[in-house]
Amino acid sequence: MKTSNRNSRRTGGRRTSAAVALGAVLALTATACGDDGSGAGGDKGADGSGKGKIVFWDNNGGIRTAVWKEIIADFEKANPDIDVEYVGIAATEYQSKVDTAIQGGGLPDVGGVGAAMLAGFSAQDALEPLDNRLTGSSLNGRVNKDMIESLRAAGGGDGRLYSVPTSANNGVLYYRTDLFDKAGLEAPTSWDAFYTAAEKLTNTGENEFGYTIRGGSGSIAQALDAMYGQSGITSFWDAGKEKATVNDPKNVEALEKYAALYKKATPAADVNNDFAKMVAQWDSGTIGMLNHNLGSYQDHVKALGVEKFRGIPQPVGASGKRVQVSNPVDGLGLFKSSKNKDAAWKFVEFATSHAQNSKFNESAGQVPSNTEAAKDAWIQKAEPTKLAAEALNDGSTTIVQLPYYLPDWNTISKADNEPNLQKVMLGKMSAKAFLDTMAEQLNEAQAEWNEQMGQ
């Protein structure tokens, strides 16, 4: 296959980024032998006494500060010989702050480590494997298996667990019950019902639309969810883990149908809308359906009231099964440079225990990772969270794991392809050409990763 100059430049950039990630592992592993106590990535640290001071970095500071301070107060009361220093860092700044500390020192003992950032941190040898600590703890058998698998898969391909899940901000299909009732439509629990509703609720002359589609920042993940949900394909890679399934004919057909909704059943502004604009548009207008996640539930309650909408899990496909791509899973990780890992682990174990995990997720409106917390009373009052928790815990949902471990994943799923998806929506590029391009990029990135990992 011929490769354009543009693709050659892009390929070179990818190889460079992958080489940097691998080089960082080798360099930091080498320097770890001469530990200078600076707390940089690769520093082996120590288990410590299980007492004294630990530092915790919150990866969503400001938004989650209040609830974390409650959890810390409870922890210190239960563990009077351990003091926790809380550092709240804005979500938009967290990854760069950790990367800087990995290189220059000053890492905390424990911090928020979600799926999207796992590969970068573990590639720099900054995180402690947690498999043995988890299986030997009170949490064993009480943490959602799909969330564990999402974080394990995101960790870099070595099969280890580098973060204990705290919550999932699961994907939700919100729909206007008042508009559905008025039109005599059933709930969009299947993709067929979804498309029927999108068509019947659209009256462009009255500025009424069946759906709002995400065409701006963050559009790729939503499109992948719609593709795999309809096609029923349950793996992102073929059996040999060499070829991506994104351009499987079933996925191409699914994207064609989904993208064709643009301007026919959606507002024209959607081609540029990120989640904030999309949510605001849905809350203030007469649009039948919206795909987002649990994070916007309270916005909808404030704007519409609980009587005018519902939030349900993604529709099921023709087989009657629900398939969705891995949604953001957050967690807590131990940094390898910590000199007090035993105390830091006590904090992780406490924070993800039944009571504390329930407290955190009730505040955040997300799905608890602790399976006992997922049954608590507050979830029954927040229907989208309740249904999402049931879907993740009852075996009805198959999760397609996204390749967060690839150094190039963020580039491929954002800068490289968001503009191309807009072209598909605008009719300037075919769904097949778009997905073939994305598959080629993914296959190349996967081949480089397999080579580096000795596979």
Coordinates of C-alpha atoms in Angstrom, one line a residue:
M1 CA 0.0 0.0 0.0
K2 CA 1.3 3.4 -0.9
T3 CA 1.8 5.9 1.9
S4 CA 1.5 9.7 1.4
N5 CA 4.0 12.1 2.7
R6 CA 1.5 13.2 5.3
N7 CA 1.1 9.6 6.5
S8 CA 4.9 9.2 6.5
R9 CA 5.3 12.2 8.7
R10 CA 2.6 11.0 11.0
T11 CA 4.2 7.5 11.1
G12 CA 7.5 9.0 12.1
G13 CA 5.9 10.9 14.9
R14 CA 4.2 7.8 16.2
R15 CA 7.4 5.8 16.1
T16 CA 9.2 8.6 17.9
S17 CA 6.5 8.8 20.6
A18 CA 6.5 5.0 21.1
A19 CA 10.3 5.0 21.2
V20 CA 10.3 7.8 23.8
A21 CA 7.9 5.8 26.0
L22 CA 10.0 2.7 25.8
G23 CA 13.2 4.6 26.2
A24 CA 11.8 6.2 29.4
V25 CA 11.2 2.7 30.8
L26 CA 14.8 1.7 30.1
A27 CA 16.4 4.9 31.3
L28 CA 14.3 5.2 34.5
T29 CA 14.8 1.5 35.3
A30 CA 18.5 2.0 35.0
T31 CA 18.7 5.1 37.2
A32 CA 16.5 3.4 39.8
C33 CA 19.4 1.3 40.9
G34 CA 21.1 4.4 42.2
D35 CA 18.1 5.7 44.2
D36 CA 18.7 9.3 45.3
G37 CA 15.4 9.6 47.2
S38 CA 14.0 12.1 44.9
G39 CA 10.8 10.3 44.3
A40 CA 11.0 10.2 40.5
G41 CA 9.6 7.5 38.2
G42 CA 11.6 4.2 38.4
D43 CA 12.5 4.8 42.1
K44 CA 11.8 1.5 43.8
G45 CA 10.7 3.1 47.0
A46 CA 9.9 1.0 50.1
D47 CA 7.0 -0.7 51.9
G48 CA 7.7 1.4 55.0
S49 CA 6.4 1.0 58.5
G50 CA 2.7 1.3 57.6
K51 CA 2.6 4.4 59.8
G52 CA 3.4 8.1 59.4
K53 CA 2.6 10.5 56.6
I54 CA 1.5 9.8 53.1
V55 CA 0.7 12.3 50.3
F56 CA -2.4 11.8 48.2
W57 CA -2.9 13.6 44.8
D58 CA -6.6 14.0 43.8
N59 CA -6.9 13.9 40.0
N60 CA -10.1 15.9 40.1
G61 CA -9.3 18.6 42.6
G62 CA -12.0 21.2 43.3
I63 CA -14.8 19.0 41.9
R64 CA -14.1 16.2 44.4
T65 CA -12.2 17.9 47.1
A66 CA -15.0 18.0 49.7
V67 CA -15.8 14.3 49.5
W68 CA -12.1 13.3 49.6
K69 CA -11.6 15.4 52.7
E70 CA -14.4 13.5 54.4
I71 CA -12.9 10.1 53.4
I72 CA -9.5 11.2 54.6
A73 CA -11.0 12.4 58.0
D74 CA -12.7 9.0 58.4
F75 CA -9.4 7.2 57.4
E76 CA -7.3 9.1 59.9
K77 CA -9.9 8.4 62.6
A78 CA -9.7 4.7 61.9
N79 CA -5.9 4.8 61.5
P80 CA -4.6 7.4 64.0
D81 CA -1.0 6.5 63.3
I82 CA -1.3 7.6 59.6
D83 CA -1.6 11.2 58.4
V84 CA -2.8 12.0 54.9
E85 CA -1.7 15.2 53.1
Y86 CA -4.3 16.0 50.5
V87 CA -3.3 17.8 47.3
G88 CA -6.1 18.7 44.9
I89 CA -5.1 19.0 41.2
A90 CA -7.5 20.1 38.4
A91 CA -8.3 17.3 36.0
T92 CA -6.9 19.3 33.1
E93 CA -3.5 19.7 34.8
Y94 CA -3.1 16.4 36.5
Q95 CA -1.4 14.3 33.9
S96 CA 1.2 16.9 33.0
K97 CA 1.9 17.4 36.8
V98 CA 2.5 13.7 37.3
D99 CA 4.7 13.5 34.2
T100 CA 6.8 16.3 35.4
A101 CA 7.2 14.7 38.8
I102 CA 8.1 11.3 37.2
Q103 CA 11.0 13.0 35.5
G104 CA 12.1 15.4 38.2
G105 CA 11.0 13.9 41.5
G106 CA 8.2 14.8 44.0
L107 CA 5.7 12.1 43.2
P108 CA 3.1 11.4 45.9
D109 CA 2.6 8.1 47.6
V110 CA -0.9 7.5 46.2
G111 CA -3.0 9.3 43.5
G112 CA -5.8 9.1 41.1
V113 CA -5.0 7.0 38.1
G114 CA -7.7 6.6 35.5
A115 CA -7.7 4.3 32.4
A116 CA -6.8 7.1 30.0
M117 CA -3.5 8.0 31.8
L118 CA -2.4 4.5 32.9
A119 CA -0.3 3.6 29.9
G120 CA 1.8 6.8 30.0
F121 CA 2.5 6.4 33.7
S122 CA 3.2 2.7 33.7
A123 CA 5.4 3.0 30.6
Q124 CA 7.7 5.3 32.7
D125 CA 7.8 2.6 35.4
A126 CA 6.1 5.0 37.8
L127 CA 3.4 2.7 39.2
E128 CA 3.5 -0.2 41.6
P129 CA 1.7 -3.5 40.5
L130 CA -1.2 -4.1 42.8
D131 CA -2.4 -7.6 41.9
N132 CA -1.0 -9.3 45.1
R133 CA -2.1 -6.5 47.4
L134 CA -5.6 -6.7 46.0
T135 CA -6.0 -10.5 46.2
G136 CA -4.6 -10.4 49.8
S137 CA -6.9 -7.7 51.0
S138 CA -10.5 -7.3 52.2
L139 CA -11.4 -6.0 48.7
N140 CA -10.7 -9.3 47.0
G141 CA -13.9 -10.5 45.2
R142 CA -15.7 -7.2 46.1
V143 CA -14.5 -5.0 43.2
N144 CA -16.3 -4.9 39.8
K145 CA -14.6 -7.4 37.5
D146 CA -15.3 -5.3 34.3
M147 CA -13.7 -2.2 35.9
I148 CA -10.7 -4.2 36.9
E149 CA -10.4 -5.6 33.4
S150 CA -10.6 -2.1 31.9
L151 CA -7.8 -0.9 34.1
R152 CA -5.7 -4.0 33.6
A153 CA -6.1 -3.7 29.8
A154 CA -5.2 0.0 29.9
G155 CA -2.0 -0.7 31.9
G156 CA 0.4 -1.3 29.1
G157 CA -0.1 -4.9 27.9
D158 CA 1.8 -6.7 30.6
G159 CA -1.4 -8.0 32.2
R160 CA -0.7 -6.3 35.6
L161 CA -3.1 -4.2 37.6
Y162 CA -1.7 -0.7 38.3
S163 CA -4.8 1.0 39.7
V164 CA -7.7 -0.2 41.8
P165 CA -11.0 1.1 40.3
T166 CA -13.1 3.5 42.3
S167 CA -15.8 4.3 39.8
A168 CA -17.1 4.2 36.3
N169 CA -18.6 7.2 34.6
N170 CA -20.7 5.0 32.4
G171 CA -22.3 5.9 29.0
V172 CA -26.0 6.8 29.2
L173 CA -28.7 7.3 26.6
Y174 CA -30.9 10.2 28.0
Y175 CA -34.3 10.6 26.5
R176 CA -37.2 13.0 27.0
T177 CA -40.1 11.0 28.4
D178 CA -42.5 13.8 27.8
L179 CA -41.7 14.0 24.1
F180 CA -41.7 10.2 23.8
D181 CA -45.1 9.9 25.5
K182 CA -46.6 12.6 23.3
A183 CA -45.4 10.8 20.2
G184 CA -46.6 7.4 21.4
L185 CA -43.0 6.0 21.3
E186 CA -41.6 3.2 23.4
A187 CA -38.3 3.7 25.3
P188 CA -35.2 3.5 23.1
T189 CA -33.9 0.3 24.6
S190 CA -32.9 -1.1 21.2
W191 CA -31.1 0.5 18.3
D192 CA -34.2 -0.1 16.1
A193 CA -36.3 1.9 18.6
F194 CA -33.6 4.5 18.8
Y195 CA -33.6 5.2 15.0
T196 CA -37.4 5.1 14.9
A197 CA -37.6 7.8 17.6
A198 CA -34.9 9.9 16.0
E199 CA -37.0 10.1 12.9
K200 CA -40.4 10.6 14.4
L201 CA -39.4 13.3 16.9
T202 CA -37.8 15.4 14.2
N203 CA -39.6 18.5 12.8
T204 CA -36.9 20.8 11.5
G205 CA -39.4 23.5 10.7
E206 CA -40.3 23.7 14.4
N207 CA -36.6 23.3 15.5
E208 CA -37.5 19.9 17.0
F209 CA -35.0 17.1 16.6
G210 CA -34.9 13.4 17.6
Y211 CA -31.2 13.4 18.6
T212 CA -28.1 15.5 19.2
I213 CA -24.9 13.9 17.8
R214 CA -21.4 14.8 19.1
G215 CA -19.3 16.1 16.2
G216 CA -16.8 18.2 18.1
S217 CA -14.2 17.3 20.7
G218 CA -14.6 13.8 22.1
S219 CA -16.6 12.6 19.1
I220 CA -14.6 9.4 18.4
A221 CA -15.5 7.5 21.6
Q222 CA -19.2 8.2 21.1
A223 CA -19.0 7.1 17.5
L224 CA -17.2 3.9 18.5
D225 CA -19.9 3.2 21.1
A226 CA -22.6 3.5 18.5
M227 CA -20.7 1.3 16.0
Y228 CA -19.9 -1.6 18.3
G229 CA -23.3 -1.3 20.0
Q230 CA -25.0 -1.9 16.6
S231 CA -22.5 -4.4 15.1
G232 CA -22.3 -6.6 18.2
I233 CA -18.5 -7.0 17.6
T234 CA -17.1 -7.7 21.0
S235 CA -13.3 -7.2 20.5
F236 CA -11.3 -4.2 19.3
W237 CA -8.7 -6.5 17.7
D238 CA -8.8 -9.7 15.7
A239 CA -7.8 -13.0 17.3
G240 CA -4.1 -12.4 16.7
K241 CA -4.3 -8.9 18.3
E242 CA -2.8 -7.4 15.1
K243 CA -5.7 -5.9 13.1
A244 CA -8.3 -3.5 14.5
T245 CA -11.9 -4.4 13.9
V246 CA -13.0 -0.7 13.5
N247 CA -13.3 -1.1 9.8
D248 CA -15.1 -4.4 9.9
P249 CA -18.0 -4.2 7.3
K250 CA -20.6 -4.4 10.1
N251 CA -19.0 -1.4 11.8
V252 CA -18.8 0.5 8.6
E253 CA -22.5 -0.1 8.0
A254 CA -23.3 1.0 11.6
L255 CA -21.3 4.3 11.3
E256 CA -23.0 5.0 7.9
K257 CA -26.4 4.8 9.6
Y258 CA -25.4 6.7 12.6
A259 CA -23.6 9.6 10.8
A260 CA -26.6 9.9 8.4
L261 CA -28.6 11.2 11.4
Y262 CA -26.7 14.5 11.1
K263 CA -28.9 17.4 10.0
K264 CA -31.7 14.9 9.1
A265 CA -32.6 14.3 12.8
T266 CA -30.1 16.5 14.6
P267 CA -29.3 20.2 14.8
A268 CA -26.7 21.5 12.2
A269 CA -24.6 22.9 15.1
D270 CA -23.8 19.4 16.2
V271 CA -20.9 19.1 13.8
N272 CA -18.8 21.3 16.1
N273 CA -20.4 20.6 19.5
D274 CA -18.3 19.2 22.4
F275 CA -20.1 17.6 25.4
A276 CA -20.7 21.0 27.2
K277 CA -22.5 22.5 24.2
M278 CA -24.3 19.3 23.4
V279 CA -25.6 19.0 27.0
A280 CA -26.6 22.6 27.2
Q281 CA -28.4 22.4 23.9
W282 CA -30.4 19.3 25.0
D283 CA -31.3 20.8 28.4
S284 CA -32.7 24.0 26.8
G285 CA -34.4 22.7 23.7
T286 CA -36.8 20.1 22.3
I287 CA -34.4 17.3 21.4
G288 CA -35.5 13.7 22.0
M289 CA -32.3 11.9 22.9
L290 CA -28.7 12.6 24.0
N291 CA -25.7 10.2 24.5
H292 CA -23.5 11.3 27.3
N293 CA -22.5 9.9 30.7
L294 CA -23.6 9.9 34.3
G295 CA -21.7 13.2 34.9
S296 CA -24.4 15.3 33.3
Y297 CA -27.3 13.8 35.2
Q298 CA -27.6 16.6 37.8
D299 CA -27.5 19.2 35.0
H300 CA -30.6 17.5 33.4
V301 CA -32.4 17.3 36.7
K302 CA -31.9 21.1 37.3
A303 CA -32.9 22.0 33.7
L304 CA -35.8 19.6 33.2
G305 CA -36.8 18.0 36.4
V306 CA -36.8 14.2 36.9
E307 CA -40.3 13.9 35.5
K308 CA -39.3 14.9 31.9
F309 CA -36.4 12.6 31.2
R310 CA -34.8 9.2 31.9
G311 CA -31.2 8.0 31.6
I312 CA -30.8 4.3 30.5
P313 CA -27.9 2.1 29.4
Q314 CA -26.9 2.0 25.8
P315 CA -29.4 0.3 23.4
V316 CA -29.1 -3.5 22.8
G317 CA -28.3 -4.7 19.3
A318 CA -30.2 -7.1 17.0
S319 CA -29.0 -10.1 19.0
G320 CA -30.6 -8.7 22.2
K321 CA -27.2 -8.2 23.7
R322 CA -25.7 -4.9 24.9
V323 CA -22.1 -4.1 23.6
Q324 CA -20.4 -0.9 24.5
V325 CA -16.8 0.4 24.4
S326 CA -15.0 0.8 27.7
N327 CA -16.1 4.0 29.4
P328 CA -13.9 6.1 31.7
V329 CA -12.9 4.1 34.8
D330 CA -11.2 6.0 37.5
G331 CA -9.0 4.5 40.2
L332 CA -6.2 4.8 42.8
G333 CA -2.6 3.9 42.2
L334 CA 0.5 3.6 44.3
F335 CA 3.5 5.3 43.0
K336 CA 6.6 3.1 43.0
S337 CA 8.8 5.8 44.5
S338 CA 6.7 5.9 47.7
K339 CA 8.7 5.1 50.8
N340 CA 5.6 4.1 52.7
K341 CA 3.6 1.8 50.4
D342 CA 2.0 -0.2 53.2
A343 CA 0.4 2.9 54.6
A344 CA -0.6 4.1 51.2
W345 CA -2.2 0.8 50.4
K346 CA -4.2 1.0 53.6
F347 CA -5.6 4.3 52.3
V348 CA -6.5 2.7 48.9
E349 CA -8.1 -0.3 50.6
F350 CA -10.1 2.0 52.9
A351 CA -11.2 4.4 50.2
T352 CA -12.6 1.6 48.1
S353 CA -14.3 -0.2 50.9
H354 CA -18.1 -0.5 50.9
A355 CA -19.0 2.6 53.0
Q356 CA -16.3 5.0 51.6
N357 CA -16.7 4.0 48.0
S358 CA -20.5 4.5 48.3
K359 CA -19.9 7.9 49.9
F360 CA -17.6 8.9 47.0
N361 CA -19.8 7.8 44.2
E362 CA -23.0 9.2 45.7
S363 CA -21.3 12.5 45.7
A364 CA -19.9 12.0 42.1
G365 CA -23.1 10.4 40.7
Q366 CA -21.0 7.5 39.3
V367 CA -21.1 3.7 39.4
P368 CA -19.3 2.4 42.5
S369 CA -16.5 -0.2 41.9
N370 CA -17.3 -1.9 45.2
T371 CA -20.0 -4.4 44.4
E372 CA -21.6 -4.0 47.9
A373 CA -21.7 -0.3 47.5
A374 CA -23.4 -0.8 44.1
K375 CA -26.5 -2.1 46.0
D376 CA -26.9 0.8 48.4
A377 CA -30.1 2.7 48.8
W378 CA -29.0 6.0 47.3
I379 CA -28.5 4.3 43.9
Q380 CA -32.2 3.4 43.8
K381 CA -33.0 7.1 43.8
A382 CA -30.7 8.0 40.9
E383 CA -32.1 5.8 38.1
P384 CA -29.4 6.3 35.5
T385 CA -26.7 5.2 38.1
K386 CA -28.9 2.4 39.3
L387 CA -29.4 1.0 35.7
A388 CA -25.8 1.5 34.8
A389 CA -24.7 -0.3 37.9
E390 CA -27.1 -3.2 37.2
A391 CA -25.9 -3.4 33.5
L392 CA -22.2 -3.6 34.7
N393 CA -22.9 -6.1 37.4
D394 CA -25.5 -8.5 36.0
G395 CA -23.6 -9.8 33.0
S396 CA -25.9 -8.2 30.4
T397 CA -23.2 -6.0 29.0
T398 CA -20.1 -6.9 27.0
I399 CA -17.3 -4.3 27.2
V400 CA -15.0 -3.7 24.2
Q401 CA -11.7 -2.6 25.7
L402 CA -10.2 0.4 24.0
P403 CA -6.4 0.4 23.5
Y404 CA -5.5 3.0 26.1
Y405 CA -2.1 1.3 26.4
L406 CA -1.0 2.5 23.0
P407 CA 1.2 5.6 23.2
D408 CA -0.5 6.9 20.1
W409 CA -4.1 6.2 21.2
N410 CA -4.9 9.8 22.3
T411 CA -3.6 11.2 19.0
I412 CA -5.4 8.6 16.9
S413 CA -8.7 9.1 18.7
K414 CA -8.5 12.8 18.8
A415 CA -6.3 15.1 16.6
D416 CA -5.9 12.6 13.8
N417 CA -9.5 11.5 13.3
E418 CA -12.0 14.0 14.8
P419 CA -11.7 16.2 11.7
N420 CA -12.2 13.2 9.5
L421 CA -15.4 12.2 11.4
Q422 CA -16.7 15.7 10.8
K423 CA -16.1 15.1 7.1
V424 CA -18.1 11.9 7.2
M425 CA -21.0 13.8 8.8
L426 CA -20.8 16.5 6.2
G427 CA -20.7 13.9 3.4
K428 CA -17.2 14.8 2.3
M429 CA -15.7 11.5 3.2
S430 CA -17.1 8.0 3.3
A431 CA -17.5 6.0 6.5
K432 CA -15.3 3.3 5.0
A433 CA -12.5 5.6 4.0
F434 CA -12.6 7.1 7.5
L435 CA -12.5 3.8 9.3
D436 CA -9.9 2.3 6.9
T437 CA -7.6 5.2 7.7
M438 CA -8.1 4.8 11.4
A439 CA -7.6 1.1 11.2
E440 CA -4.3 1.6 9.3
Q441 CA -3.1 3.9 12.0
L442 CA -4.1 1.6 14.8
N443 CA -2.6 -1.5 13.2
E444 CA 0.7 0.3 12.8
A445 CA 0.7 1.5 16.4
Q446 CA -0.2 -2.0 17.6
A447 CA 2.6 -3.6 15.5
E448 CA 5.1 -1.2 17.1
W449 CA 3.8 -2.0 20.5
N450 CA 3.9 -5.8 19.9
E451 CA 7.5 -5.5 18.7
Q452 CA 8.5 -3.5 21.7
M453 CA 6.8 -5.9 24.1
G454 CA 8.5 -8.9 22.4
Q455 CA 5.2 -10.3 21.2

